Short mmCIF file of C-alpha atoms in Angstrom, two decimals:
data_model
loop_
_atom_site.label_atom_id
_atom_site.label_comp_id
_atom_site.label_asym_id
_atom_site.label_seq_id
_atom_site.Cartn_x
_atom_site.Cartn_y
_atom_site.Cartn_z
CA MET A 20 -62.93 -61.29 56.22
CA ASN A 21 -62.21 -63.75 59.23
CA ARG A 22 -61.20 -67.07 58.33
CA SER A 23 -63.96 -68.71 60.43
CA ASP A 24 -66.51 -66.92 58.66
CA GLY A 25 -69.11 -69.49 57.47
CA LEU A 26 -68.15 -72.80 59.58
CA VAL A 27 -71.11 -72.82 61.37
CA ARG A 28 -73.64 -75.88 62.40
CA ARG A 29 -75.96 -77.52 60.19
CA ALA A 30 -79.22 -76.17 60.43
CA VAL A 31 -81.63 -78.71 61.42
CA ARG A 32 -83.09 -79.01 57.71
CA VAL A 33 -80.29 -81.59 57.06
CA ARG A 34 -81.95 -83.90 59.39
CA GLU A 35 -84.87 -83.24 57.31
CA ASN A 36 -83.58 -83.84 54.40
CA GLY A 37 -81.85 -87.02 55.20
CA ALA A 38 -85.03 -88.30 56.03
CA ASP A 39 -86.33 -86.98 52.60
CA SER A 40 -45.69 -66.04 31.76
CA GLY A 41 -43.25 -63.17 32.89
CA ASN A 42 -43.09 -61.02 30.14
CA ALA A 43 -45.51 -59.44 28.10
CA SER A 44 -47.60 -60.23 24.50
CA GLY A 45 -45.71 -58.97 22.07
CA ASN A 46 -42.45 -59.90 23.16
CA ALA A 47 -40.66 -62.77 21.50
CA ASN A 48 -41.07 -66.02 23.59
CA THR A 49 -37.98 -68.36 24.55
CA PRO A 50 -38.42 -71.99 24.52
CA ASP A 51 -38.94 -72.01 28.18
CA ASP A 52 -41.96 -69.43 27.94
CA ASN A 53 -43.34 -71.54 25.03
CA GLN A 54 -43.08 -74.96 26.87
CA GLU A 55 -45.11 -73.08 29.56
CA LEU A 56 -47.51 -71.66 26.80
CA ASN A 57 -47.88 -75.60 26.10
CA ASP A 58 -48.33 -76.68 29.99
CA ASN A 59 -51.09 -74.19 30.29
CA LYS A 60 -52.89 -75.12 27.53
CA ASP A 61 -52.50 -78.72 28.81
CA GLN A 62 -54.00 -77.95 31.87
CA GLU A 63 -57.18 -76.08 30.41
CA ASP A 64 -57.47 -79.27 27.87
CA ASN A 65 -57.96 -81.46 31.09
CA ILE A 66 -59.75 -78.88 32.92
CA ASP A 67 -62.04 -81.51 34.29
CA ASP A 68 -59.85 -84.05 35.87
CA GLY A 69 -59.48 -85.84 32.42
CA ASP A 70 -62.65 -87.47 31.93
CA SER A 71 -63.48 -85.27 28.78
CA LYS A 72 -67.27 -87.24 28.78
CA GLU A 73 -67.75 -84.96 31.91
CA THR A 74 -69.57 -81.51 32.00
CA ARG A 75 -66.46 -79.64 32.30
CA LEU A 76 -66.94 -75.95 34.88
CA THR A 77 -64.58 -73.29 35.42
CA LEU A 78 -64.33 -72.90 39.01
CA MET A 79 -66.97 -69.66 38.72
CA GLU A 80 -69.56 -72.53 37.70
CA GLU A 81 -68.91 -74.78 40.63
CA VAL A 82 -69.50 -72.16 43.02
CA LEU A 83 -72.15 -70.63 41.61
CA LEU A 84 -74.00 -74.13 41.33
CA LEU A 85 -73.13 -75.20 45.22
CA GLY A 86 -75.13 -71.67 45.82
CA LEU A 87 -78.16 -72.18 43.84
CA LYS A 88 -80.98 -73.97 45.10
CA ASP A 89 -81.84 -76.29 42.77
CA LYS A 90 -85.30 -76.25 42.38
CA GLU A 91 -85.82 -72.48 43.27
CA GLY A 92 -82.89 -71.88 40.96
CA TYR A 93 -81.30 -68.44 42.52
CA THR A 94 -78.60 -68.07 45.17
CA SER A 95 -79.96 -66.91 48.80
CA PHE A 96 -81.08 -63.64 49.43
CA TRP A 97 -78.71 -62.96 52.37
CA ASN A 98 -75.34 -64.13 50.71
CA ASP A 99 -73.65 -61.18 50.26
CA CYS A 100 -70.07 -62.66 49.65
CA ILE A 101 -70.70 -64.65 46.26
CA SER A 102 -70.39 -61.64 44.60
CA SER A 103 -66.80 -60.97 45.22
CA GLY A 104 -66.16 -64.86 45.60
CA LEU A 105 -67.07 -64.92 42.02
CA ARG A 106 -64.70 -62.17 41.18
CA GLY A 107 -61.50 -64.50 42.98
CA CYS A 108 -62.30 -67.36 41.22
CA ILE A 109 -62.24 -65.03 38.07
CA LEU A 110 -58.44 -64.32 39.13
CA ILE A 111 -57.99 -67.89 40.24
CA GLU A 112 -58.66 -69.69 36.53
CA LEU A 113 -56.78 -66.60 35.07
CA GLY A 114 -53.51 -68.08 37.33
CA ILE A 115 -54.08 -71.46 36.81
CA ARG A 116 -54.54 -70.89 33.24
CA GLY A 117 -51.28 -69.21 33.30
CA ARG A 118 -52.20 -65.52 31.95
CA ILE A 119 -51.51 -63.68 34.86
CA MET A 120 -48.81 -63.75 37.18
CA MET A 121 -47.62 -61.87 40.58
CA GLU A 122 -44.85 -59.62 40.43
CA LYS A 123 -41.47 -60.50 41.80
CA SER A 124 -41.18 -59.88 45.98
CA GLY A 125 -38.13 -58.37 45.28
CA MET A 126 -35.04 -57.80 47.31
CA ARG A 127 -37.53 -56.58 50.23
CA ARG A 128 -39.49 -59.79 50.19
CA ARG A 129 -42.31 -57.76 50.01
CA GLY A 130 -45.67 -59.48 50.88
CA LEU A 131 -48.58 -61.38 48.45
CA CYS A 132 -50.85 -58.43 49.56
CA SER A 133 -48.43 -55.78 48.87
CA ARG A 134 -47.21 -57.15 45.06
CA LYS A 135 -49.09 -56.57 41.91
CA VAL A 136 -50.80 -58.19 39.23
CA ILE A 137 -49.52 -58.67 35.68
CA LEU A 138 -50.02 -60.00 32.50
CA LYS A 139 -48.27 -62.99 31.51
CA SER A 140 -50.02 -63.61 28.48
CA ASP A 141 -53.04 -62.06 26.82
CA GLN A 142 -53.63 -65.30 25.05
CA PRO A 143 -57.73 -65.63 24.53
CA THR A 144 -59.16 -68.35 27.11
CA GLY A 145 -62.43 -68.77 25.26
CA ASP A 146 -64.60 -67.93 28.02
CA VAL A 147 -65.94 -64.29 27.84
CA LEU A 148 -66.18 -63.37 31.31
CA LEU A 149 -62.47 -64.63 31.60
CA ASP A 150 -61.03 -62.51 28.61
CA GLU A 151 -63.14 -59.18 29.94
CA ALA A 152 -61.22 -59.44 33.04
CA LEU A 153 -58.10 -60.60 31.35
CA LYS A 154 -58.34 -57.14 28.79
CA HIS A 155 -58.61 -54.70 32.04
CA ILE A 156 -55.70 -56.17 33.51
CA LYS A 157 -53.47 -55.89 30.18
CA GLU A 158 -54.65 -52.31 29.79
CA THR A 159 -54.22 -50.95 33.79
CA ASN A 160 -50.87 -49.19 34.28
CA PRO A 161 -49.91 -48.71 37.07
CA PRO A 162 -50.26 -52.59 37.93
CA GLU A 163 -52.87 -53.35 40.77
CA THR A 164 -52.70 -55.70 43.62
CA VAL A 165 -55.40 -58.95 43.96
CA GLN A 166 -57.30 -57.12 46.66
CA SER A 167 -57.64 -54.21 44.27
CA TRP A 168 -58.53 -56.55 41.36
CA ILE A 169 -61.46 -58.06 43.62
CA GLU A 170 -62.82 -54.50 44.01
CA TYR A 171 -62.68 -53.18 40.80
CA LEU A 172 -63.95 -56.65 39.14
CA SER A 173 -66.75 -56.55 42.04
CA GLY A 174 -68.24 -52.82 41.50
CA GLU A 175 -67.32 -51.96 45.47
CA THR A 176 -64.65 -49.16 44.78
CA TRP A 177 -64.96 -45.49 45.54
CA ASN A 178 -62.79 -44.80 42.64
CA PRO A 179 -65.51 -43.48 40.03
CA LEU A 180 -62.49 -43.77 37.39
CA LYS A 181 -62.21 -47.59 38.34
CA LEU A 182 -65.61 -48.35 37.83
CA ARG A 183 -65.09 -48.90 34.41
CA TYR A 184 -63.50 -52.24 35.61
CA GLN A 185 -66.76 -54.58 36.81
CA LEU A 186 -67.60 -56.92 35.46
CA LYS A 187 -71.39 -57.10 35.37
CA ASN A 188 -74.18 -59.58 35.91
CA VAL A 189 -71.89 -62.00 36.40
CA ARG A 190 -74.45 -64.77 38.18
CA GLU A 191 -76.82 -64.62 35.16
CA ARG A 192 -74.19 -65.00 32.42
CA LEU A 193 -72.47 -68.05 34.63
CA ALA A 194 -75.83 -69.54 34.68
CA LYS A 195 -76.52 -69.28 31.24
CA ASN A 196 -73.18 -71.08 30.64
CA LEU A 197 -74.75 -73.74 32.68
CA VAL A 198 -77.83 -73.46 30.71
CA GLU A 199 -75.95 -74.10 27.57
CA LYS A 200 -73.74 -76.97 29.56
CA GLY A 201 -77.39 -78.79 29.96
CA VAL A 202 -76.72 -78.56 33.70
CA LEU A 203 -79.45 -75.27 34.87
CA THR A 204 -82.70 -74.69 33.04
CA THR A 205 -84.69 -71.08 32.78
CA GLU A 206 -87.97 -70.23 34.37
CA LYS A 207 -90.01 -66.87 35.07
CA GLN A 208 -91.14 -66.42 38.65
CA ASN A 209 -93.43 -64.03 40.07
CA PHE A 210 -91.90 -62.36 43.22
CA LEU A 211 -95.04 -60.67 44.07
CA LEU A 212 -94.08 -57.09 42.84
CA PHE A 213 -91.81 -58.18 40.08
CA ASP A 214 -91.14 -61.03 37.33
CA MET A 215 -87.37 -62.65 38.27
CA THR A 216 -85.58 -65.30 35.42
CA THR A 217 -84.20 -68.15 37.70
CA HIS A 218 -82.30 -70.97 36.84
CA PRO A 219 -83.49 -74.44 38.52
CA LEU A 220 -81.03 -77.48 38.37
CA SER A 221 -82.19 -79.89 35.13
CA ASP A 222 -78.84 -81.92 35.67
CA ASN A 223 -78.36 -83.70 38.99
CA VAL A 224 -75.63 -85.72 38.34
CA VAL A 225 -73.62 -82.90 37.54
CA LYS A 226 -74.17 -81.16 40.82
CA CYS A 227 -74.22 -84.47 42.82
CA ARG A 228 -70.48 -85.51 41.37
CA LEU A 229 -69.68 -81.81 42.02
CA VAL A 230 -70.33 -82.09 45.42
CA LYS A 231 -69.09 -85.99 45.91
CA LYS A 232 -65.72 -84.16 44.67
CA ILE A 233 -65.50 -81.89 47.30
CA GLN A 234 -66.39 -84.25 50.05
CA ASP A 235 -64.00 -87.07 48.57
CA SER A 236 -61.03 -84.51 48.68
CA VAL A 237 -61.45 -83.78 52.23
CA LEU A 238 -62.29 -87.47 53.18
CA SER A 239 -61.39 -90.38 51.41
CA LYS A 240 -59.27 -88.64 49.29
CA TRP A 241 -57.53 -86.04 52.20
CA VAL A 242 -53.50 -85.86 51.59
CA ASN A 243 -52.93 -83.71 54.39
CA ASP A 244 -50.42 -81.36 52.30
CA ALA A 245 -51.95 -77.95 50.44
CA GLN A 246 -49.10 -78.72 48.21
CA ARG A 247 -50.18 -82.30 46.95
CA MET A 248 -53.53 -80.92 46.44
CA ASP A 249 -55.23 -80.84 43.20
CA LYS A 250 -54.93 -76.43 42.34
CA ARG A 251 -58.28 -76.58 41.19
CA MET A 252 -59.60 -78.60 44.22
CA LEU A 253 -57.70 -76.39 46.79
CA ALA A 254 -59.14 -73.41 44.72
CA LEU A 255 -62.43 -74.58 45.32
CA ILE A 256 -62.71 -75.33 48.56
CA PHE A 257 -61.20 -71.92 49.53
CA LEU A 258 -63.61 -69.90 47.19
CA ALA A 259 -66.53 -71.82 48.41
CA HIS A 260 -66.04 -70.94 51.87
CA ALA A 261 -65.20 -67.44 50.98
CA SER A 262 -68.63 -67.25 48.75
CA ASP A 263 -70.57 -68.99 51.91
CA VAL A 264 -71.50 -72.21 49.79
CA ILE A 265 -68.90 -74.41 51.51
CA GLU A 266 -71.92 -75.71 53.91
CA ASN A 267 -74.09 -76.81 51.06
CA ALA A 268 -71.44 -79.61 50.08
CA PHE A 269 -71.35 -81.03 53.32
CA ALA A 270 -74.85 -80.73 54.28
CA LEU A 271 -76.21 -84.31 53.94
CA LEU A 272 -72.94 -86.04 55.53
CA ASN A 273 -73.32 -88.09 59.02
CA ASP A 274 -72.15 -86.11 61.75
CA ASP A 275 -69.19 -87.38 62.50
CA ASP A 276 -68.06 -86.85 58.37
CA TYR A 277 -69.16 -83.53 58.70
CA GLU A 278 -67.02 -82.63 62.20
CA VAL A 279 -63.96 -84.12 59.87
CA ALA A 280 -64.59 -82.69 56.60
CA MET A 281 -64.86 -79.07 58.76
CA LYS A 282 -62.34 -79.59 60.77
CA ARG A 283 -59.72 -80.03 57.42
CA VAL A 284 -61.34 -77.22 55.86
CA ARG A 285 -60.14 -74.75 59.22
CA GLU A 286 -56.75 -76.64 58.83
CA LEU A 287 -55.99 -75.15 55.42
CA LEU A 288 -57.87 -71.82 56.22
CA ASP A 289 -55.12 -71.48 58.97
CA LEU A 290 -52.22 -72.16 56.74
CA ASP A 291 -49.19 -69.36 56.22
CA PHE A 292 -50.13 -68.55 52.79
CA GLU A 293 -46.83 -66.42 52.43
CA ALA A 294 -45.34 -69.51 53.36
CA GLU A 295 -47.11 -71.92 50.83
CA ALA A 296 -46.90 -69.14 48.14
CA ALA A 297 -42.98 -69.25 48.93
CA LYS A 298 -42.61 -73.37 48.22
CA PRO A 299 -41.06 -75.03 44.69
CA ASN A 300 -44.01 -75.03 41.65
CA ALA A 301 -46.47 -72.67 44.03
CA ASN A 302 -49.22 -70.78 42.34
CA GLU A 303 -48.78 -67.06 43.92
CA ILE A 304 -51.83 -65.80 42.43
CA LEU A 305 -53.57 -68.05 43.98
CA TRP A 306 -52.44 -68.21 47.45
CA ALA A 307 -52.60 -64.16 46.95
CA VAL A 308 -56.43 -64.54 46.78
CA PHE A 309 -56.91 -66.76 49.86
CA MET A 310 -54.85 -63.93 51.82
CA ALA A 311 -57.08 -61.41 50.43
CA PHE A 312 -60.44 -63.25 51.47
CA THR A 313 -58.79 -63.90 55.08
CA LYS A 314 -57.76 -60.05 55.86
#
């Protein structure tokens, strides 16, 4: 995909709206491994930036929530990017939670695109979709690349032997998660020839908070250094762009703020992902997924 895809001007409706681990499980863990697992657990416990009063959302749920039409309760019929974008979210969630990692680059310093995803820990995450993807990764030998896993989990592969890796009904399953969290509700809508289950917004506060969080990250709280940005927020911006829903977070900004926000998103998209992944404390899965969507 091209890095500039999705970076388009707002439609006229905007103004109208304004008017209105290295070892596989089974091996003994070293003290360092145990410390790392504890750190990962701390990350999961603070998945909502430390505010336990807020509704906790995964990256997948946040991207879907951005893409859903508030009143209609479904994503745009013209958006063919969100499916693969949600699979990218799944891989990044597993990477941030310490369940998967990239294999070592080796003496030849292989690039992110050619390196394989390997199991770091098979400890369940408690999320059905994440655990399903983790199970597939654990059982696959030899390992596969990030690009391959995005295709397999999306069902976009010509290899019939890999179709069993497809995660089915991901959008509906994520929407049901959001219903359980009180963010969405469930309705039936008639579309002439068929009925469709939709999930309109029921808690506007959660979505407004999400939109403001994204806006602040590229405006008032902009740090101009990807390594200093919160990893989850960095991933959310990239995957919202890859899923063609980033515009929904900026639609109601005034013209000046909109231009600044989009300029900074472009700056992130234009980074050298290989160089960023090689920096200390970088999460290589994160950057490998970014690269897969900008090839």
